[in-house]
PDB file of N, CA and C in Angstrom:
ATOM      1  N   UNK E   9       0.834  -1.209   0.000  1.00 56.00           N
ATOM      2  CA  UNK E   9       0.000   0.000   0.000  1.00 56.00           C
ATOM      3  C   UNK E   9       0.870   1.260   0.000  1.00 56.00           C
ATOM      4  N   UNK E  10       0.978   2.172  -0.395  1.00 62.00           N
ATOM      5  CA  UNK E  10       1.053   3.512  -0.690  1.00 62.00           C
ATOM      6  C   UNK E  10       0.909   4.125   0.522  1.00 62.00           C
ATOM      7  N   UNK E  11       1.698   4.925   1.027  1.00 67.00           N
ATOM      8  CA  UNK E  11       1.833   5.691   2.254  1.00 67.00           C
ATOM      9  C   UNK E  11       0.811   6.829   1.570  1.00 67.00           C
ATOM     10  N   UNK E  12       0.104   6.976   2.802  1.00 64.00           N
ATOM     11  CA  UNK E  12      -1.495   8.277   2.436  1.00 64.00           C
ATOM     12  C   UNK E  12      -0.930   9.736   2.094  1.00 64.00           C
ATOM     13  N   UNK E  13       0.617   9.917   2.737  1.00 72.00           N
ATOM     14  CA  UNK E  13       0.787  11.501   2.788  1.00 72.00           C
ATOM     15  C   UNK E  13       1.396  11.599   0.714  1.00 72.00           C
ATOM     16  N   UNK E  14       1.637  10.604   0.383  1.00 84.00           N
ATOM     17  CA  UNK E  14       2.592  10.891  -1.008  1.00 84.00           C
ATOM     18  C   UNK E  14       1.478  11.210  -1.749  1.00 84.00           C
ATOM     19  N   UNK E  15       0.295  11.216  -2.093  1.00 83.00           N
ATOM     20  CA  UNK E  15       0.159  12.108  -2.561  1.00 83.00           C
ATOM     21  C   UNK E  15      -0.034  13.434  -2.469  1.00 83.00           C
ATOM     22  N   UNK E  16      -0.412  13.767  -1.266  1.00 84.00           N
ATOM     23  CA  UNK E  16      -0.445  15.280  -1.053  1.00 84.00           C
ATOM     24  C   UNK E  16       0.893  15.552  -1.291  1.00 84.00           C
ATOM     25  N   UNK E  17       2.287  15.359  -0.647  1.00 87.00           N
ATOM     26  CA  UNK E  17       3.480  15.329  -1.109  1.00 87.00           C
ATOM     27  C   UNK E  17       3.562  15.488  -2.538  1.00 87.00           C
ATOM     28  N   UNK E  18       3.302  14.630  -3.079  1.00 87.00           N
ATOM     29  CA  UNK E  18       3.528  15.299  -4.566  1.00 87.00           C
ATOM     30  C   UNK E  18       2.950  16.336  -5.189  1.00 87.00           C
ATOM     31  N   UNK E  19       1.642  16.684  -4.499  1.00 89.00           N
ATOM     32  CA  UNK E  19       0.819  17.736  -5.007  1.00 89.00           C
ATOM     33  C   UNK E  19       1.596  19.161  -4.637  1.00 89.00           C
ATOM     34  N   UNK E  20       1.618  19.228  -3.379  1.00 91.00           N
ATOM     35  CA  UNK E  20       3.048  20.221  -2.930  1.00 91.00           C
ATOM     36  C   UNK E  20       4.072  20.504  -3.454  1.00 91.00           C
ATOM     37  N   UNK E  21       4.854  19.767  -3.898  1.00 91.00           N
ATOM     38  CA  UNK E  21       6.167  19.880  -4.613  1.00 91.00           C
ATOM     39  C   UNK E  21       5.893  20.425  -6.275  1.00 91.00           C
ATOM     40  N   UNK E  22       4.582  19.665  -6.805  1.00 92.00           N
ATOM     41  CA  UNK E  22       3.955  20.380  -8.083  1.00 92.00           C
ATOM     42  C   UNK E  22       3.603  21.730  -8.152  1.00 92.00           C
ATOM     43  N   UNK E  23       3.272  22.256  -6.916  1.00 94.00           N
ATOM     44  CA  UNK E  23       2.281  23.576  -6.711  1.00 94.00           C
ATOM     45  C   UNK E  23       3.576  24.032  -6.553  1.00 94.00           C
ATOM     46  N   UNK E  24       4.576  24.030  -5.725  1.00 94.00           N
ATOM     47  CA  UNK E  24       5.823  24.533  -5.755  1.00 94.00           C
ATOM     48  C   UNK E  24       6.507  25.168  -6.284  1.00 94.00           C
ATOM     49  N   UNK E  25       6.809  23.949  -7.427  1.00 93.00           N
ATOM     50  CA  UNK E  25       7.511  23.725  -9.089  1.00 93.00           C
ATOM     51  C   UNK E  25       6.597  24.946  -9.662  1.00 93.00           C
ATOM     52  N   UNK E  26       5.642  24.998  -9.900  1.00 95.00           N
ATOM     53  CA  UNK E  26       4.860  25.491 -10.899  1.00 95.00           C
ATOM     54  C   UNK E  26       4.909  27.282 -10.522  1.00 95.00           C
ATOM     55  N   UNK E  27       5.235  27.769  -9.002  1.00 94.00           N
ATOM     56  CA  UNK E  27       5.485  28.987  -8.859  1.00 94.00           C
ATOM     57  C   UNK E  27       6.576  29.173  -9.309  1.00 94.00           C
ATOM     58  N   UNK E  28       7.237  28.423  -8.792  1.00 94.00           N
ATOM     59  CA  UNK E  28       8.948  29.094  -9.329  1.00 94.00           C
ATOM     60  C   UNK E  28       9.006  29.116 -10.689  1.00 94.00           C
ATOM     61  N   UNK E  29       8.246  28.112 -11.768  1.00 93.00           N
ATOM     62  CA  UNK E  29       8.401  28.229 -13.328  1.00 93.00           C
ATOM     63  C   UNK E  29       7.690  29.791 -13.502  1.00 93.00           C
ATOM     64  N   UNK E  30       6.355  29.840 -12.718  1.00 93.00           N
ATOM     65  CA  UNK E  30       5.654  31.066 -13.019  1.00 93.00           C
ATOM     66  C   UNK E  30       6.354  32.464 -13.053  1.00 93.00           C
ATOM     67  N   UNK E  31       7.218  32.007 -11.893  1.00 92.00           N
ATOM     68  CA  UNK E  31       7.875  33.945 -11.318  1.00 92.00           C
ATOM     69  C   UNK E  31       8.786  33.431 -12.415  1.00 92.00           C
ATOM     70  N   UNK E  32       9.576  33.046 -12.920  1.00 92.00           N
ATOM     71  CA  UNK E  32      10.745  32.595 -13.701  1.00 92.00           C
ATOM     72  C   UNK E  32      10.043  33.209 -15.339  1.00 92.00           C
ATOM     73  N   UNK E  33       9.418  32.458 -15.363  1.00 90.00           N
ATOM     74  CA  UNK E  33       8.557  33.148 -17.097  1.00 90.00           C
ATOM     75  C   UNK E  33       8.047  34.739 -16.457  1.00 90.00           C
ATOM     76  N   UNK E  34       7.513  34.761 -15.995  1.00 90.00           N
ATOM     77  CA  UNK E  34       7.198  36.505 -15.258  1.00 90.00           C
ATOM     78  C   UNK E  34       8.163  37.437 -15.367  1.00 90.00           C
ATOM     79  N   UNK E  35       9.402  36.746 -14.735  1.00 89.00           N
ATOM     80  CA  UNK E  35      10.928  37.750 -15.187  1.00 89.00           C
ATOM     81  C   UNK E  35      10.866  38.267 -16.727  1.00 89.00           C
ATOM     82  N   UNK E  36      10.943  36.768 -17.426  1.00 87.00           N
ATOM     83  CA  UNK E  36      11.796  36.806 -18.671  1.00 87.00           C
ATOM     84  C   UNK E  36      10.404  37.401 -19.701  1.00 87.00           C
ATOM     85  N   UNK E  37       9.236  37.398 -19.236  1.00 86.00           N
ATOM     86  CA  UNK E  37       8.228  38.734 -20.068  1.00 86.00           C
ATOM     87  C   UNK E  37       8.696  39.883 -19.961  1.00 86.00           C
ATOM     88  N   UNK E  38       8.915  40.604 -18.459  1.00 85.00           N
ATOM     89  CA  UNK E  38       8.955  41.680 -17.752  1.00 85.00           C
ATOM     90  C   UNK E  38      10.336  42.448 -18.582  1.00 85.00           C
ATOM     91  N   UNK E  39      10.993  40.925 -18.708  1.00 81.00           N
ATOM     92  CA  UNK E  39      12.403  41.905 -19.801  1.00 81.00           C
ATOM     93  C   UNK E  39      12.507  41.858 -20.920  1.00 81.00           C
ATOM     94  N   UNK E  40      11.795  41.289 -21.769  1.00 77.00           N
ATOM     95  CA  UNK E  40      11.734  41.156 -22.505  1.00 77.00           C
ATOM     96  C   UNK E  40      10.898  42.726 -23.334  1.00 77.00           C
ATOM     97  N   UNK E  41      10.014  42.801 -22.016  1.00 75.00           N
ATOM     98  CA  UNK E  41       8.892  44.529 -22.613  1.00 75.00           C
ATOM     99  C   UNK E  41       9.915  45.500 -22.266  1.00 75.00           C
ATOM    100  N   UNK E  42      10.699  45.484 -21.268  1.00 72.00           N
ATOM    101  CA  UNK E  42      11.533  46.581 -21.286  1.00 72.00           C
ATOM    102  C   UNK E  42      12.922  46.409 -22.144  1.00 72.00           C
ATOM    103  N   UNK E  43      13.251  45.288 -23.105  1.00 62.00           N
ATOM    104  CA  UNK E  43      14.229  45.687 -24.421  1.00 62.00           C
ATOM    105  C   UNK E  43      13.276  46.180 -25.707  1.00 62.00           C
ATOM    106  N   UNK E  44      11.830  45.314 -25.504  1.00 55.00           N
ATOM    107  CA  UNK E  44      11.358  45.885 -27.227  1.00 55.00           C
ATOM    108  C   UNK E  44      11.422  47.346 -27.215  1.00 55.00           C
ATOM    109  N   UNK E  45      10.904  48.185 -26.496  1.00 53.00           N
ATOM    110  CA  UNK E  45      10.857  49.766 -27.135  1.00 53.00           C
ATOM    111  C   UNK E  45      12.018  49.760 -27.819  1.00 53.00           C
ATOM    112  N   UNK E  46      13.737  49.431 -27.184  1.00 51.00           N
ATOM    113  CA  UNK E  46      14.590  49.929 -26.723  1.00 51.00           C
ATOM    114  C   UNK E  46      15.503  49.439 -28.493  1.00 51.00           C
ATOM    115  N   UNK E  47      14.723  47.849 -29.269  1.00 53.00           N
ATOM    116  CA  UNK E  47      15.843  47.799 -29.866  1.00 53.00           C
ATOM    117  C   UNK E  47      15.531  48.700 -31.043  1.00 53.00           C
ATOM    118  N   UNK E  48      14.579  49.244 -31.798  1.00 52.00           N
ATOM    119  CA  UNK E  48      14.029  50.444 -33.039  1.00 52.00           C
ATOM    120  C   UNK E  48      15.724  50.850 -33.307  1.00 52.00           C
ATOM    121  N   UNK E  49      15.656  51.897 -32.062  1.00 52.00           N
ATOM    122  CA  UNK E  49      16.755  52.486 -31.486  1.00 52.00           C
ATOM    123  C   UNK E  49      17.959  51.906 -31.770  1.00 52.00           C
ATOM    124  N   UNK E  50      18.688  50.817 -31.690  1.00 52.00           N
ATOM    125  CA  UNK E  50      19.594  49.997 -31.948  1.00 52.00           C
ATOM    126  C   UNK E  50      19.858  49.806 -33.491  1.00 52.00           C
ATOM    127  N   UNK E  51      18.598  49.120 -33.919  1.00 53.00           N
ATOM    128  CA  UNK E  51      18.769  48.894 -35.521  1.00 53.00           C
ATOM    129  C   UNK E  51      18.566  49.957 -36.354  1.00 53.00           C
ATOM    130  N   UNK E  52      19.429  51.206 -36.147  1.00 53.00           N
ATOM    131  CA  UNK E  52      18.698  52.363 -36.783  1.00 53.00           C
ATOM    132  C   UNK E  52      19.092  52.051 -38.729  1.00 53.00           C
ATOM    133  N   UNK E  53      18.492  53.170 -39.037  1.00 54.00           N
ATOM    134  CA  UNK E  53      18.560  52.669 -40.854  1.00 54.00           C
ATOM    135  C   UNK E  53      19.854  53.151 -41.226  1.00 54.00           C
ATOM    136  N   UNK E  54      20.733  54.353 -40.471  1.00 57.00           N
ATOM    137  CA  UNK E  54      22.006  54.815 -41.007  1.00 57.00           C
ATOM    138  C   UNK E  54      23.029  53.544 -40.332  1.00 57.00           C
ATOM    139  N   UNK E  55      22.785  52.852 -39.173  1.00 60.00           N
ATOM    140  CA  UNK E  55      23.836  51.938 -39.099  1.00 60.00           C
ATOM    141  C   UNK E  55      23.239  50.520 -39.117  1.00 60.00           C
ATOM    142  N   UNK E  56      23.521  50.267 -40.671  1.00 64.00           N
ATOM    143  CA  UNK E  56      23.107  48.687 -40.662  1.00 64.00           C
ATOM    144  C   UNK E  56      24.257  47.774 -40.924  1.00 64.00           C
ATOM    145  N   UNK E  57      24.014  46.449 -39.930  1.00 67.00           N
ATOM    146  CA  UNK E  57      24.851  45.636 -40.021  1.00 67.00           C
ATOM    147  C   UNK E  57      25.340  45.332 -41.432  1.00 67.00           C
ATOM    148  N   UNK E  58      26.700  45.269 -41.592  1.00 70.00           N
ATOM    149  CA  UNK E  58      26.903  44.640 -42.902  1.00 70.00           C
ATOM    150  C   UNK E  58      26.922  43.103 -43.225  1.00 70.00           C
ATOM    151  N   UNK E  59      26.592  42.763 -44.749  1.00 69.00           N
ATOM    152  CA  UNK E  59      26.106  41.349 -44.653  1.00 69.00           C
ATOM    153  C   UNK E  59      27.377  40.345 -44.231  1.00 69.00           C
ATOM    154  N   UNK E  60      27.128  39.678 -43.739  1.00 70.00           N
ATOM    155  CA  UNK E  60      28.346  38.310 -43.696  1.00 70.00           C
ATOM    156  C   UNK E  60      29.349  38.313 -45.144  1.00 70.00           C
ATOM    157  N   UNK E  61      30.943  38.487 -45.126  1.00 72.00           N
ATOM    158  CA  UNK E  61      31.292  38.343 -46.331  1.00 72.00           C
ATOM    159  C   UNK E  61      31.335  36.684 -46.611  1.00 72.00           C
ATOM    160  N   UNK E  62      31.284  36.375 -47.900  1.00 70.00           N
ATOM    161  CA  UNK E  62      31.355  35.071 -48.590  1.00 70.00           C
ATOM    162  C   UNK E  62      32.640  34.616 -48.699  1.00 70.00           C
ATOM    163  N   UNK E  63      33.072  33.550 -47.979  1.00 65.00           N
ATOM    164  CA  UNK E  63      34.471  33.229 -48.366  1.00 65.00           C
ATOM    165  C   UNK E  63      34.373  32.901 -50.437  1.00 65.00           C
ATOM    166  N   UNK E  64      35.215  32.867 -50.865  1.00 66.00           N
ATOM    167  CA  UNK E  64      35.611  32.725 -52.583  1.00 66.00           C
ATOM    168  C   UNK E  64      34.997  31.040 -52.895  1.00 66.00           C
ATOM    169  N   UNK E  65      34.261  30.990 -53.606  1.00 68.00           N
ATOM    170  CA  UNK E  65      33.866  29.412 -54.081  1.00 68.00           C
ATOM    171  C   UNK E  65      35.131  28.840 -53.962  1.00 68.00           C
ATOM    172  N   UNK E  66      36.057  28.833 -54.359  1.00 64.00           N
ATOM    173  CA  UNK E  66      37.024  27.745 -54.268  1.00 64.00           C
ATOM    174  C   UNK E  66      37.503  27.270 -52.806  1.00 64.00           C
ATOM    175  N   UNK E  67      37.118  28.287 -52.283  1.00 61.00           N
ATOM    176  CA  UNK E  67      38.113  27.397 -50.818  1.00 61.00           C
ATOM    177  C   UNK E  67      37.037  27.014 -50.202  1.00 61.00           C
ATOM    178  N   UNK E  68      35.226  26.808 -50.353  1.00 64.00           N
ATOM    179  CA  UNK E  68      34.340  26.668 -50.163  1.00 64.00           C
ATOM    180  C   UNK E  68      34.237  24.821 -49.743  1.00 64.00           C
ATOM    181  N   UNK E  69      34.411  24.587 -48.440  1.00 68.00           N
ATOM    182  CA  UNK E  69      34.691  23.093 -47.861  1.00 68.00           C
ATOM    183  C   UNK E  69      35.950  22.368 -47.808  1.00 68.00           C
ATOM    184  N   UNK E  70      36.706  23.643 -48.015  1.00 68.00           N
ATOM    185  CA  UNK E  70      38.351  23.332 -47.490  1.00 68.00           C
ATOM    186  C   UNK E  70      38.864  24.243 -46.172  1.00 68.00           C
ATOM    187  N   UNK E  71      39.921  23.715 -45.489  1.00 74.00           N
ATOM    188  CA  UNK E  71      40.552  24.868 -44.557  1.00 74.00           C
ATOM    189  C   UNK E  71      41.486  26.361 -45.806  1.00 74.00           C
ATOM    190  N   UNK E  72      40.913  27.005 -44.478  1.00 75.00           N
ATOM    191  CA  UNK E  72      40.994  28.346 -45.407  1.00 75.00           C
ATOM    192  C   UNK E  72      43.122  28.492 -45.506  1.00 75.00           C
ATOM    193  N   UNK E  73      43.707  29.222 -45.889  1.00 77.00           N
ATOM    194  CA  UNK E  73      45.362  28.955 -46.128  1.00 77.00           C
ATOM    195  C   UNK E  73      45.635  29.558 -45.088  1.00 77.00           C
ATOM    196  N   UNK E  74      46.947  28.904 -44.667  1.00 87.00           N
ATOM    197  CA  UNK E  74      47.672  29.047 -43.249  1.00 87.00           C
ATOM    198  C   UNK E  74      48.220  30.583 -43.460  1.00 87.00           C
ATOM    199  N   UNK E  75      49.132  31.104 -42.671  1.00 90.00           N
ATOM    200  CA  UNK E  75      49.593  32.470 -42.792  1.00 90.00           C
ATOM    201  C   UNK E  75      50.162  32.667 -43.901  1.00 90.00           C
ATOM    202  N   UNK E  76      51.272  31.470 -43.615  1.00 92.00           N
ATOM    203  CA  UNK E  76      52.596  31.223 -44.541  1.00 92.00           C
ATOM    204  C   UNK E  76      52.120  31.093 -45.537  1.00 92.00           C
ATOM    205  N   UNK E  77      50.747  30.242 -46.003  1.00 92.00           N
ATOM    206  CA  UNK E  77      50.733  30.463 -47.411  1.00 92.00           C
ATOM    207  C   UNK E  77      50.065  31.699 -47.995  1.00 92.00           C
ATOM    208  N   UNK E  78      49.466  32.193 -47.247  1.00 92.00           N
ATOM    209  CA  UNK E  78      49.027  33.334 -47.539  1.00 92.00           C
ATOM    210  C   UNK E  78      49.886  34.362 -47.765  1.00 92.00           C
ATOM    211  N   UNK E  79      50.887  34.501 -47.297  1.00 94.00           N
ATOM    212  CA  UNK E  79      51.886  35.587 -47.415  1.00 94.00           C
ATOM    213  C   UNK E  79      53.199  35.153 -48.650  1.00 94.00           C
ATOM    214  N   UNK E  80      53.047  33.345 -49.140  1.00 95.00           N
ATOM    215  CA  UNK E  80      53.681  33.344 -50.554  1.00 95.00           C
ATOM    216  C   UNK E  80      53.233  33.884 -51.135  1.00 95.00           C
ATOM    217  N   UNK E  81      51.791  33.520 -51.413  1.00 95.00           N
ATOM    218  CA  UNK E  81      50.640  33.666 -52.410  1.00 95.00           C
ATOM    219  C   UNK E  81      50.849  35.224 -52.869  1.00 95.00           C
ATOM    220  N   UNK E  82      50.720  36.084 -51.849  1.00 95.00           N
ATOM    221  CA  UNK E  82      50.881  37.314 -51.742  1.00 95.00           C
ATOM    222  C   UNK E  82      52.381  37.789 -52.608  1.00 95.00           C
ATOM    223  N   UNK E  83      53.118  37.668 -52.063  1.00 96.00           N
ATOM    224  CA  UNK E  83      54.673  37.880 -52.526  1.00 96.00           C
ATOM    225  C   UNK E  83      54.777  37.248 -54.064  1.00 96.00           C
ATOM    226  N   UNK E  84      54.296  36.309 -54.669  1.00 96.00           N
ATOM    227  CA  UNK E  84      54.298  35.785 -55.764  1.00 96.00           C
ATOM    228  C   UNK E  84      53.311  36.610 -56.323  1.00 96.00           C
ATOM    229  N   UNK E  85      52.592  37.404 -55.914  1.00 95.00           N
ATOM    230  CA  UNK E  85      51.670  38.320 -56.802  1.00 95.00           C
ATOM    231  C   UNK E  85      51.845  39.619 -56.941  1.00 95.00           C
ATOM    232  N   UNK E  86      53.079  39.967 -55.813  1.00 95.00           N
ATOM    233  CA  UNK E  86      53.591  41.302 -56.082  1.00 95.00           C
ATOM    234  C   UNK E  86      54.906  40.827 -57.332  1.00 95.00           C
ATOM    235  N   UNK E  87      55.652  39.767 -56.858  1.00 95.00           N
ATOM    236  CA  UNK E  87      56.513  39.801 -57.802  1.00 95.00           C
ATOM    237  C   UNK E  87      56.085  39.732 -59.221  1.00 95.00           C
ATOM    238  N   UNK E  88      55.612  38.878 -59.587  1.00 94.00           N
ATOM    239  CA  UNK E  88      54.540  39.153 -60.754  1.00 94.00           C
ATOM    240  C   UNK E  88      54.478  40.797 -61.607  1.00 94.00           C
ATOM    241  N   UNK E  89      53.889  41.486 -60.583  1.00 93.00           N
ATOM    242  CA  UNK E  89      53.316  42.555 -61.188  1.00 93.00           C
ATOM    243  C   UNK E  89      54.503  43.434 -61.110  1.00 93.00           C
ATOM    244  N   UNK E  90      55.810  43.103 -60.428  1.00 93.00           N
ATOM    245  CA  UNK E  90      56.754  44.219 -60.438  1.00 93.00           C
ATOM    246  C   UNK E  90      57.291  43.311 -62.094  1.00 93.00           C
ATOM    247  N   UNK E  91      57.462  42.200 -62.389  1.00 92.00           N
ATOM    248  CA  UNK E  91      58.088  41.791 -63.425  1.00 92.00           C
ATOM    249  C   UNK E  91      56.985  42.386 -64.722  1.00 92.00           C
ATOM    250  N   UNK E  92      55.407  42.339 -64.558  1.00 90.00           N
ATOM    251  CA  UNK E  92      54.618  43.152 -65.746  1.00 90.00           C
ATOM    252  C   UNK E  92      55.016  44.509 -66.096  1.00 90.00           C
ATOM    253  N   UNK E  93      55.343  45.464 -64.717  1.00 88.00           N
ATOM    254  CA  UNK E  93      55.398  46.420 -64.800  1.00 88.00           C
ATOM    255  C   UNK E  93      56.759  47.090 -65.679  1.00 88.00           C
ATOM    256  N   UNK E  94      58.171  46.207 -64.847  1.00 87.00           N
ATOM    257  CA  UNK E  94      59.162  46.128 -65.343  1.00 87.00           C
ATOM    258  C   UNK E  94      59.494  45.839 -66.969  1.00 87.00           C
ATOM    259  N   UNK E  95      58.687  44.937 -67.116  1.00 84.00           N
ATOM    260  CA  UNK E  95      58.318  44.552 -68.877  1.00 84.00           C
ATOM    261  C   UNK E  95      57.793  45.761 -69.251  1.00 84.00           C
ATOM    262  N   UNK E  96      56.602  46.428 -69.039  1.00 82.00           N
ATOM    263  CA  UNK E  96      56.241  47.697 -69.538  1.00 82.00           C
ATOM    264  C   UNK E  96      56.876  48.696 -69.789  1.00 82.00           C
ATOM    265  N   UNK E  97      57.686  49.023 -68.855  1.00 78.00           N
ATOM    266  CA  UNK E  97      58.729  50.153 -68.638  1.00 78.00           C
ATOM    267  C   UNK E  97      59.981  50.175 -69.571  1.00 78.00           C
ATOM    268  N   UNK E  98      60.257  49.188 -69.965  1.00 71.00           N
ATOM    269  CA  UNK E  98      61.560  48.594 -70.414  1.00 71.00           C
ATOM    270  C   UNK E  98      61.257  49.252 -72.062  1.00 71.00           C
ATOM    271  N   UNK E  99      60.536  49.124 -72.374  1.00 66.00           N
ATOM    272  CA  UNK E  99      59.985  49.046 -74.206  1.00 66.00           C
ATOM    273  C   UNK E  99      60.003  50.324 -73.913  1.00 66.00           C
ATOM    274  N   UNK E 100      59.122  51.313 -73.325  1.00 61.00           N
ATOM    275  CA  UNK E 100      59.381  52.651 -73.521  1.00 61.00           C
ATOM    276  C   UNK E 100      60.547  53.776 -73.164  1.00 61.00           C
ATOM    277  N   UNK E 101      61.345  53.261 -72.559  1.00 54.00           N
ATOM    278  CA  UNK E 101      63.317  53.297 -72.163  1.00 54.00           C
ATOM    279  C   UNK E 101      63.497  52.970 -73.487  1.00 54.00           C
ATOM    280  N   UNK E 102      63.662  52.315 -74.103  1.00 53.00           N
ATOM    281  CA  UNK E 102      64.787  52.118 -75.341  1.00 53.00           C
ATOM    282  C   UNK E 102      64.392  53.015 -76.417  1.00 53.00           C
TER     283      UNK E 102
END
């Protein structure tokens, strides 16, 4: 047999439970009305977030390049353009 007090016991501990969820959701309304006025204000139209940039399709499900290669990559594209430039320059010298 079932001891007589468990259920009132459980009814207690339910009625309990159910204030503390109550004041708990009560908070998170109560702040929730005092941010809406507040965000208008926040998202104004002169400062809008800018969109997420797109990493480049190609590196799209690869790791993106370490420093080091980033800074060949780089250096091989200045040298490059000092050797275009150098080619350019050269023809109008002679």
């Amino acid at each position: 047999m079932r001891h007589p007090h468990s259920v009132e016991k459980r009814i207690d501990l339910l009625s309990r439970l159910n204030k503390i969820f109550d004041n708990f959701w009560q908070k998170l309304e109560d702040r929730r009305h005092q941010t809406d006025p507040a965000q208008p204000q926040v998202h104004s139209p002169q400062q809008q977030i800018a969109p997420p940039q797109r990493t480049p399709t190609a590196w799209r499900g690869r790791r993106l390049p370490s420093l080091r290669q980033r800074m060949a990559r780089k250096r091989k594209l200045l040298q490059a353009k000092a050797r275009t430039q150098s080619a350019q320059e050269a023809p109008e010298v002679a």
